[in-house]
Amino acid sequence: MAAPLIEADAVVVGAGPVGLFQVFQLGLHEVRAHVIDALPYAGGQCMELYPDKPIYDIPGTPVTTGRGLTQSLLQQIAPFQAQMHFSQLVESVTRLEDGRLQLTTDAGTTFITKALFVAAGVGAFVPRKPAVPELEAFEGRQVHYPHDAALPDDSLADAHVAVLGGDESAVMAALEAANMAGQAHGSARITLIHRRDAFTGEPSTLQQLEVARAAGRIQVLAAQVTGCEATGSRLQALRVLTAEGTETAVAADHVIVRLGVSPKMGPIADWGWTLERKQVPVNTEDFQSELPGIFAIGDINFYPGKRKLILSGFHEATLAAFGAMAFISPEKKVHLQYTTTSPRLHQLLGVGTQEKS
Ligand code: FAD
């Protein structure tokens, strides 16, 4: 089957708060955007780093949370029906002879667009991996990272499962694995491996861990993973160095890695621009980079006085949408219209126009 090719007026890289608001601003100009994100969901840092923490400095919203803001933005952009492409990392951007931009993703999708909005924040969120490169060969089959597809229900019956990590998500993963294994009535063995026998998380989660430990449903091992053992293409065990300094092997049919995620600038650095402090320099008129038709908004950009705040990104997205119309519909005159009073904008937003009283 041929790799998918999508032609678009506008592509937004990054579904963080600023990328989402870019969709809204483009929608007001009657431009439908495609949005690509390496994560399997929208929200960027808000969802990945602080979904349940409060935010107090969104204008007109005295308090919300990372998750709440993301949900509000998704609701706000719904009328514009952006097409979301999740779990795809944009790898390369090149310019075609006709001036349009071609993007390729690690999922093999190609996008050709008139204007590109890079709202890539501090980079693509990718899972932290244990320092054992040999484990890569088993990824997707026996080694599982956050955002991977869920394991089939029956896959843990009689399996040896090693969970790596010490935070809430690691403890939760161990508890879920123990529950799945318990339901399968096999003789599974779940080992939670962390460099020390101390875990962070909600008190109720830690309490559940204590209960599972006491019942022998989860073993805890204070150790660091140093290597692995395999038979042919099948992973058999992890080699670990315990906190007491003993080297030993832990049988592992599945390894669930919960060491957190970290942002990686990755390929963005090679898209043909000169970065400043790992950020994309832009003008403050329309937040266009040195590359015509490529706008950089939100945490990824740099200009004198830049502050990495969500509200700064919202302003940048607004002016970038105006600026990009020269690439998307050069023949069109662009006027400022108020969402309060413009019947055209009401129609785009799918809301009724108020009769004059
Ligand atoms: P991000 O939110 O970083 O989103 C970028 C997205 O782009 C990510 O989802 C990433 O996966 C994706 N991406 C990157 N590269 C690629 C690629 N090559 N291919 C595909 N996808 C890619 N700001 C405030 O204004 N108020 C606050 O109270 C506040 N509190 C904060 C609290 C914490 C703990 C943290 C860490 C930050 C806080 N911030 C706050 C900062 C705020 O979260 C950021 O300014 C904001 O998230 C930037 O939005 P963004 O859309 O530019 O980027």
Short mmCIF file of C-alpha atoms and ligand atoms in Angstrom, two decimals:
data_model
loop_
_atom_site.label_atom_id
_atom_site.label_comp_id
_atom_site.label_asym_id
_atom_site.label_seq_id
_atom_site.Cartn_x
_atom_site.Cartn_y
_atom_site.Cartn_z
CA MET A 1 0.00 0.00 0.00
CA ALA A 2 1.33 3.48 -0.89
CA ALA A 3 2.33 5.71 2.03
CA PRO A 4 -0.42 8.26 2.82
CA LEU A 5 0.00 11.72 1.25
CA ILE A 6 -2.03 14.61 2.65
CA GLU A 7 -2.20 18.01 0.93
CA ALA A 8 -3.19 20.85 3.22
CA ASP A 9 -3.39 24.63 3.55
CA ALA A 10 -2.02 24.53 7.08
CA VAL A 11 -0.20 21.98 9.21
CA VAL A 12 0.44 22.51 12.92
CA VAL A 13 3.23 20.49 14.54
CA GLY A 14 2.35 20.10 18.22
CA ALA A 15 -1.06 19.72 19.91
CA GLY A 16 -0.07 21.57 23.08
CA PRO A 17 -2.19 24.54 24.20
CA VAL A 18 -0.61 26.87 21.65
CA GLY A 19 -0.96 24.46 18.71
CA LEU A 20 -4.63 23.98 19.65
CA PHE A 21 -5.27 27.71 19.79
CA GLN A 22 -3.55 28.04 16.39
CA VAL A 23 -6.29 25.79 15.02
CA PHE A 24 -8.89 28.20 16.41
CA GLN A 25 -7.26 31.28 14.90
CA LEU A 26 -6.85 29.58 11.51
CA GLY A 27 -10.49 28.52 11.69
CA LEU A 28 -11.56 32.16 11.99
CA HIS A 29 -9.77 32.69 8.64
CA GLU A 30 -11.66 29.71 7.17
CA VAL A 31 -8.52 27.58 7.12
CA ARG A 32 -8.83 23.96 8.24
CA ALA A 33 -5.66 22.65 9.85
CA HIS A 34 -4.02 19.29 10.23
CA VAL A 35 -2.33 18.80 13.62
CA ILE A 36 0.46 16.30 14.27
CA ASP A 37 1.76 15.26 17.69
CA ALA A 38 4.14 12.57 18.90
CA LEU A 39 1.86 11.96 21.90
CA PRO A 40 -1.32 9.89 21.57
CA TYR A 41 -3.44 12.82 22.85
CA ALA A 42 -3.67 16.62 22.85
CA GLY A 43 -2.44 18.96 25.58
CA GLY A 44 1.38 18.95 25.37
CA GLN A 45 3.05 19.86 28.67
CA CYS A 46 -0.36 20.57 30.26
CA MET A 47 -1.42 16.94 29.92
CA GLU A 48 1.96 15.28 30.13
CA LEU A 49 3.51 17.16 33.02
CA TYR A 50 0.73 18.71 35.14
CA PRO A 51 -2.77 17.49 34.17
CA ASP A 52 -4.23 17.93 37.65
CA LYS A 53 -2.26 20.95 38.87
CA PRO A 54 -3.92 24.38 38.92
CA ILE A 55 -3.22 27.19 36.42
CA TYR A 56 -4.18 30.69 37.54
CA ASP A 57 -2.95 32.97 34.73
CA ILE A 58 -5.19 32.22 31.76
CA PRO A 59 -7.03 35.48 31.05
CA GLY A 60 -10.71 35.30 32.00
CA THR A 61 -10.27 31.91 33.68
CA PRO A 62 -9.51 32.43 37.38
CA VAL A 63 -8.45 28.81 37.81
CA THR A 64 -8.24 25.68 35.67
CA THR A 65 -5.92 22.68 35.43
CA GLY A 66 -3.70 21.31 32.67
CA ARG A 67 -6.45 18.86 31.78
CA GLY A 68 -9.21 21.46 32.14
CA LEU A 69 -7.46 23.92 29.82
CA THR A 70 -6.87 21.20 27.25
CA GLN A 71 -10.53 20.16 27.35
CA SER A 72 -11.68 23.79 26.99
CA LEU A 73 -9.40 24.34 24.01
CA LEU A 74 -10.59 21.14 22.33
CA GLN A 75 -14.18 22.30 22.85
CA GLN A 76 -13.34 25.75 21.49
CA ILE A 77 -11.74 24.39 18.30
CA ALA A 78 -14.38 21.70 17.66
CA PRO A 79 -16.30 23.80 15.07
CA PHE A 80 -13.19 23.93 12.87
CA GLN A 81 -12.85 20.15 12.56
CA ALA A 82 -9.07 19.99 12.51
CA GLN A 83 -7.73 16.61 11.57
CA MET A 84 -5.58 15.21 14.39
CA HIS A 85 -2.67 12.90 13.65
CA PHE A 86 -1.44 11.52 16.98
CA SER A 87 1.50 9.23 17.86
CA GLN A 88 3.52 10.56 14.92
CA LEU A 89 6.84 12.37 15.17
CA VAL A 90 7.54 14.86 12.40
CA GLU A 91 11.01 13.97 11.21
CA SER A 92 11.80 16.15 8.21
CA VAL A 93 10.67 19.34 6.55
CA THR A 94 11.78 20.20 3.00
CA ARG A 95 10.67 22.79 0.47
CA LEU A 96 9.17 21.78 -2.85
CA GLU A 97 9.86 23.65 -6.10
CA ASP A 98 6.42 25.29 -5.97
CA GLY A 99 7.31 26.79 -2.56
CA ARG A 100 5.11 24.49 -0.49
CA LEU A 101 6.54 22.52 2.42
CA GLN A 102 6.78 18.75 2.65
CA LEU A 103 6.77 17.02 6.03
CA THR A 104 7.37 13.37 6.74
CA THR A 105 6.53 11.55 9.95
CA ASP A 106 7.93 8.41 11.53
CA ALA A 107 4.60 6.72 10.74
CA GLY A 108 5.36 7.16 7.03
CA THR A 109 2.78 9.91 6.40
CA THR A 110 3.73 12.76 4.06
CA PHE A 111 2.08 16.18 4.35
CA ILE A 112 2.37 18.93 1.74
CA THR A 113 1.29 22.31 3.06
CA LYS A 114 1.23 25.98 2.09
CA ALA A 115 1.93 27.15 5.64
CA LEU A 116 3.54 25.38 8.58
CA PHE A 117 3.06 26.27 12.24
CA VAL A 118 5.68 24.78 14.53
CA ALA A 119 4.19 24.68 18.04
CA ALA A 120 6.62 22.05 19.26
CA GLY A 121 7.15 23.43 22.78
CA VAL A 122 10.24 22.03 24.42
CA GLY A 123 10.30 19.10 22.00
CA ALA A 124 8.49 15.85 21.45
CA PHE A 125 7.71 13.86 24.57
CA VAL A 126 9.39 10.47 24.40
CA PRO A 127 9.65 7.82 27.12
CA ARG A 128 12.84 7.57 29.19
CA LYS A 129 14.47 4.22 28.54
CA PRO A 130 16.68 2.06 30.75
CA ALA A 131 20.38 2.30 29.86
CA VAL A 132 20.35 -1.16 28.28
CA PRO A 133 20.42 -0.76 24.47
CA GLU A 134 19.91 -4.54 23.95
CA LEU A 135 16.32 -4.15 25.19
CA GLU A 136 15.44 -2.23 22.01
CA ALA A 137 15.21 -5.49 20.09
CA PHE A 138 12.21 -6.53 22.24
CA GLU A 139 10.28 -3.23 22.12
CA GLY A 140 6.62 -3.59 21.24
CA ARG A 141 6.67 -7.37 21.88
CA GLN A 142 8.07 -7.80 25.38
CA VAL A 143 9.26 -4.33 26.38
CA HIS A 144 6.46 -1.78 26.80
CA TYR A 145 6.61 2.01 27.22
CA PRO A 146 4.02 4.61 28.27
CA HIS A 147 1.61 5.30 25.39
CA ASP A 148 2.16 1.82 23.87
CA ALA A 149 -0.96 -0.19 23.14
CA ALA A 150 -2.36 -1.98 26.20
CA LEU A 151 -1.29 -5.58 26.73
CA PRO A 152 -3.97 -8.14 25.80
CA ASP A 153 -5.88 -9.35 28.91
CA ASP A 154 -4.61 -12.92 28.72
CA SER A 155 -0.96 -12.05 28.04
CA LEU A 156 0.07 -12.00 31.70
CA ALA A 157 -1.23 -15.42 32.74
CA ASP A 158 1.79 -17.34 34.04
CA ALA A 159 4.08 -14.55 32.86
CA HIS A 160 7.00 -13.03 34.71
CA VAL A 161 6.55 -9.27 34.58
CA ALA A 162 9.15 -6.69 35.58
CA VAL A 163 7.95 -3.11 36.09
CA LEU A 164 10.66 -0.45 36.13
CA GLY A 165 10.18 2.84 37.96
CA GLY A 166 9.37 4.43 41.31
CA ASP A 167 6.55 6.91 40.73
CA GLU A 168 2.78 6.73 40.70
CA SER A 169 2.65 5.45 37.11
CA ALA A 170 5.12 2.61 37.90
CA VAL A 171 3.20 1.56 41.02
CA MET A 172 -0.09 1.74 39.09
CA ALA A 173 1.39 -0.37 36.28
CA ALA A 174 2.53 -3.02 38.79
CA LEU A 175 -0.91 -3.05 40.45
CA GLU A 176 -2.67 -3.34 37.07
CA ALA A 177 -0.35 -6.17 36.01
CA ALA A 178 -1.04 -7.96 39.34
CA ASN A 179 -4.80 -7.54 38.83
CA MET A 180 -4.66 -8.76 35.23
CA ALA A 181 -2.56 -11.74 36.26
CA GLY A 182 -4.88 -12.47 39.19
CA GLN A 183 -7.91 -12.50 36.90
CA ALA A 184 -6.12 -14.92 34.57
CA HIS A 185 -5.66 -17.37 37.53
CA GLY A 186 -2.13 -18.25 36.45
CA SER A 187 1.06 -18.22 38.45
CA ALA A 188 2.39 -14.84 37.33
CA ARG A 189 5.17 -13.11 39.21
CA ILE A 190 5.23 -9.31 39.22
CA THR A 191 8.46 -7.61 40.28
CA LEU A 192 8.58 -3.85 40.76
CA ILE A 193 12.20 -2.73 40.31
CA HIS A 194 13.35 0.68 41.54
CA ARG A 195 16.76 1.84 42.66
CA ARG A 196 15.52 2.09 46.24
CA ASP A 197 12.61 0.66 48.19
CA ALA A 198 10.73 3.97 48.30
CA PHE A 199 7.92 5.04 45.98
CA THR A 200 6.06 8.26 45.26
CA GLY A 201 2.36 8.57 44.48
CA GLU A 202 -1.08 9.15 45.90
CA PRO A 203 -1.40 7.74 49.46
CA SER A 204 -4.20 5.40 48.28
CA THR A 205 -1.96 3.99 45.50
CA LEU A 206 0.92 3.41 47.91
CA GLN A 207 -1.47 1.75 50.35
CA GLN A 208 -2.61 -0.65 47.58
CA LEU A 209 1.04 -1.46 46.89
CA GLU A 210 1.59 -2.34 50.56
CA VAL A 211 -1.43 -4.65 50.50
CA ALA A 212 -0.26 -6.36 47.28
CA ARG A 213 3.25 -6.80 48.71
CA ALA A 214 1.94 -8.26 51.93
CA ALA A 215 -0.21 -10.70 49.94
CA GLY A 216 2.79 -11.69 47.81
CA ARG A 217 1.14 -10.46 44.60
CA ILE A 218 3.96 -7.97 43.94
CA GLN A 219 7.64 -8.32 44.84
CA VAL A 220 9.71 -5.18 45.21
CA LEU A 221 13.38 -5.23 44.32
CA ALA A 222 15.70 -2.31 45.06
CA ALA A 223 18.06 -2.61 42.11
CA GLN A 224 19.29 -1.13 38.84
CA VAL A 225 18.94 -2.90 35.50
CA THR A 226 22.34 -3.57 33.98
CA GLY A 227 21.60 -5.98 31.10
CA CYS A 228 19.36 -8.69 29.79
CA GLU A 229 19.36 -12.37 28.84
CA ALA A 230 17.64 -13.78 25.78
CA THR A 231 17.16 -17.06 23.98
CA GLY A 232 17.07 -16.38 20.26
CA SER A 233 14.63 -13.54 19.69
CA ARG A 234 12.94 -14.03 23.07
CA LEU A 235 13.78 -11.98 26.15
CA GLN A 236 14.11 -14.25 29.20
CA ALA A 237 15.42 -12.12 32.05
CA LEU A 238 16.80 -8.79 33.19
CA ARG A 239 20.21 -8.66 34.82
CA VAL A 240 20.21 -6.32 37.80
CA LEU A 241 22.59 -4.96 40.41
CA THR A 242 20.80 -4.85 43.76
CA ALA A 243 21.11 -2.01 46.28
CA GLU A 244 23.26 -4.40 48.37
CA GLY A 245 25.68 -4.80 45.43
CA THR A 246 24.66 -8.31 44.33
CA GLU A 247 24.30 -9.16 40.64
CA THR A 248 21.29 -11.33 39.90
CA ALA A 249 18.76 -12.13 37.15
CA VAL A 250 15.01 -11.43 37.26
CA ALA A 251 12.90 -13.57 34.93
CA ALA A 252 10.98 -11.32 32.54
CA ASP A 253 8.51 -12.27 29.83
CA HIS A 254 7.34 -8.66 29.82
CA VAL A 255 9.12 -5.49 30.94
CA ILE A 256 6.86 -2.51 31.61
CA VAL A 257 8.99 0.65 31.62
CA ARG A 258 7.64 3.57 33.65
CA LEU A 259 10.68 5.82 34.03
CA GLY A 260 8.80 8.95 32.95
CA VAL A 261 8.96 10.95 29.72
CA SER A 262 11.35 13.67 28.61
CA PRO A 263 11.10 16.21 25.80
CA LYS A 264 13.50 15.75 22.88
CA MET A 265 14.14 18.51 20.35
CA GLY A 266 15.22 15.75 17.98
CA PRO A 267 14.87 16.44 14.28
CA ILE A 268 13.54 20.02 14.62
CA ALA A 269 17.12 21.25 14.93
CA ASP A 270 17.78 20.07 11.36
CA TRP A 271 14.91 21.75 9.55
CA GLY A 272 17.15 24.39 7.97
CA TRP A 273 17.15 27.20 10.48
CA THR A 274 19.70 28.62 12.87
CA LEU A 275 18.50 28.03 16.39
CA GLU A 276 19.16 30.43 19.23
CA ARG A 277 19.31 28.91 22.73
CA LYS A 278 17.69 25.78 21.19
CA GLN A 279 14.73 27.91 20.07
CA VAL A 280 13.56 29.16 16.68
CA PRO A 281 14.14 32.91 16.17
CA VAL A 282 11.04 34.68 14.83
CA ASN A 283 9.93 38.23 14.07
CA THR A 284 7.29 39.68 16.39
CA GLU A 285 5.07 40.95 13.57
CA ASP A 286 3.70 37.55 12.59
CA PHE A 287 6.04 35.05 14.33
CA GLN A 288 7.44 33.82 11.05
CA SER A 289 10.87 32.21 11.18
CA GLU A 290 13.71 32.97 8.78
CA LEU A 291 12.14 30.32 6.49
CA PRO A 292 9.20 31.79 4.53
CA GLY A 293 5.86 30.19 5.37
CA ILE A 294 7.15 28.54 8.55
CA PHE A 295 5.80 30.13 11.71
CA ALA A 296 7.05 29.18 15.18
CA ILE A 297 4.79 29.82 18.15
CA GLY A 298 4.73 29.00 21.86
CA ASP A 299 7.67 27.69 23.87
CA ILE A 300 9.65 26.74 20.75
CA ASN A 301 10.26 30.31 19.56
CA PHE A 302 12.65 33.06 20.57
CA TYR A 303 12.50 36.85 20.28
CA PRO A 304 13.65 39.68 22.54
CA GLY A 305 11.50 39.67 25.66
CA LYS A 306 10.12 36.16 25.06
CA ARG A 307 8.40 34.63 28.10
CA LYS A 308 7.41 30.96 27.97
CA LEU A 309 3.80 31.43 29.02
CA ILE A 310 0.64 30.01 27.51
CA LEU A 311 -0.90 33.46 27.05
CA SER A 312 2.15 34.64 25.07
CA GLY A 313 1.64 31.64 22.77
CA PHE A 314 -2.03 32.53 22.28
CA HIS A 315 -1.06 36.04 21.09
CA GLU A 316 1.62 34.60 18.80
CA ALA A 317 -0.86 32.14 17.25
CA THR A 318 -3.30 34.98 16.56
CA LEU A 319 -0.79 37.08 14.63
CA ALA A 320 0.72 34.03 12.91
CA ALA A 321 -2.71 33.17 11.46
CA PHE A 322 -3.01 36.65 9.98
CA GLY A 323 0.53 36.48 8.59
CA ALA A 324 0.07 33.02 7.08
CA MET A 325 -2.84 34.12 4.90
CA ALA A 326 -0.27 35.59 2.48
CA PHE A 327 0.85 31.99 1.82
CA ILE A 328 -2.52 30.22 2.09
CA SER A 329 -4.80 32.60 0.13
CA PRO A 330 -2.65 35.46 -1.19
CA GLU A 331 -5.57 36.80 -3.26
CA LYS A 332 -7.80 37.22 -0.21
CA LYS A 333 -8.08 40.52 1.69
CA VAL A 334 -7.78 39.83 5.41
CA HIS A 335 -9.82 42.01 7.75
CA LEU A 336 -10.04 42.00 11.50
CA GLN A 337 -13.50 40.94 12.60
CA TYR A 338 -14.91 40.58 16.10
CA THR A 339 -16.34 37.25 17.17
CA THR A 340 -18.96 39.25 19.08
CA THR A 341 -20.51 40.94 16.08
CA SER A 342 -19.44 39.23 12.84
CA PRO A 343 -22.21 37.08 11.25
CA ARG A 344 -19.51 35.40 9.13
CA LEU A 345 -17.58 34.32 12.23
CA HIS A 346 -20.81 33.21 13.90
CA GLN A 347 -21.50 31.00 10.92
CA LEU A 348 -17.98 29.52 11.10
CA LEU A 349 -18.36 28.95 14.84
CA GLY A 350 -21.79 27.39 14.34
CA VAL A 351 -23.50 29.87 16.68
CA GLY A 352 -26.59 31.99 16.05
CA THR A 353 -26.20 35.71 15.28
CA GLN A 354 -27.97 37.86 17.89
CA GLU A 355 -30.67 40.18 16.49
CA LYS A 356 -29.88 43.88 17.06
CA SER A 357 -32.05 45.18 19.91
P1 FAD B 1 3.93 22.15 24.56
O1 FAD B 1 2.89 22.23 25.59
O2 FAD B 1 5.31 21.75 24.99
O3 FAD B 1 3.44 21.16 23.41
C1 FAD B 1 4.28 20.85 22.33
C2 FAD B 1 3.79 19.56 21.69
O4 FAD B 1 4.55 19.37 20.48
C3 FAD B 1 4.03 18.32 22.54
O5 FAD B 1 2.81 17.63 22.73
C4 FAD B 1 5.06 17.50 21.75
O6 FAD B 1 4.84 16.08 21.86
C5 FAD B 1 4.82 17.99 20.33
N1 FAD B 1 5.99 17.86 19.45
C6 FAD B 1 7.21 18.44 19.59
N2 FAD B 1 8.03 18.12 18.56
C7 FAD B 1 7.30 17.31 17.75
C8 FAD B 1 7.59 16.64 16.53
N3 FAD B 1 8.78 16.73 15.91
N4 FAD B 1 6.61 15.86 15.99
C9 FAD B 1 5.39 15.73 16.60
N5 FAD B 1 5.08 16.35 17.75
C10 FAD B 1 6.01 17.14 18.33
N6 FAD B 1 2.47 28.34 31.70
C11 FAD B 1 1.56 29.30 32.05
O7 FAD B 1 1.28 30.19 31.25
N7 FAD B 1 0.96 29.26 33.28
C12 FAD B 1 1.22 28.28 34.21
O8 FAD B 1 0.68 28.28 35.32
C13 FAD B 1 2.15 27.25 33.85
N8 FAD B 1 2.45 26.23 34.70
C14 FAD B 1 3.35 25.27 34.33
C15 FAD B 1 3.65 24.24 35.23
C16 FAD B 1 4.59 23.26 34.89
C17 FAD B 1 4.90 22.16 35.87
C18 FAD B 1 5.23 23.32 33.62
C19 FAD B 1 6.23 22.28 33.23
C20 FAD B 1 4.94 24.35 32.72
C21 FAD B 1 4.01 25.33 33.07
N9 FAD B 1 3.69 26.37 32.20
C22 FAD B 1 2.76 27.32 32.55
C23 FAD B 1 4.32 26.47 30.86
C24 FAD B 1 3.34 25.98 29.79
O9 FAD B 1 2.96 24.63 30.06
C25 FAD B 1 4.02 26.07 28.41
O10 FAD B 1 4.34 27.42 28.18
C26 FAD B 1 3.07 25.57 27.33
O11 FAD B 1 2.75 24.20 27.52
C27 FAD B 1 3.69 25.75 25.95
O12 FAD B 1 2.76 25.29 25.03
P2 FAD B 1 3.20 24.83 23.58
O13 FAD B 1 1.92 24.44 22.90
O14 FAD B 1 4.08 25.86 22.99
O15 FAD B 1 4.13 23.54 23.79
#
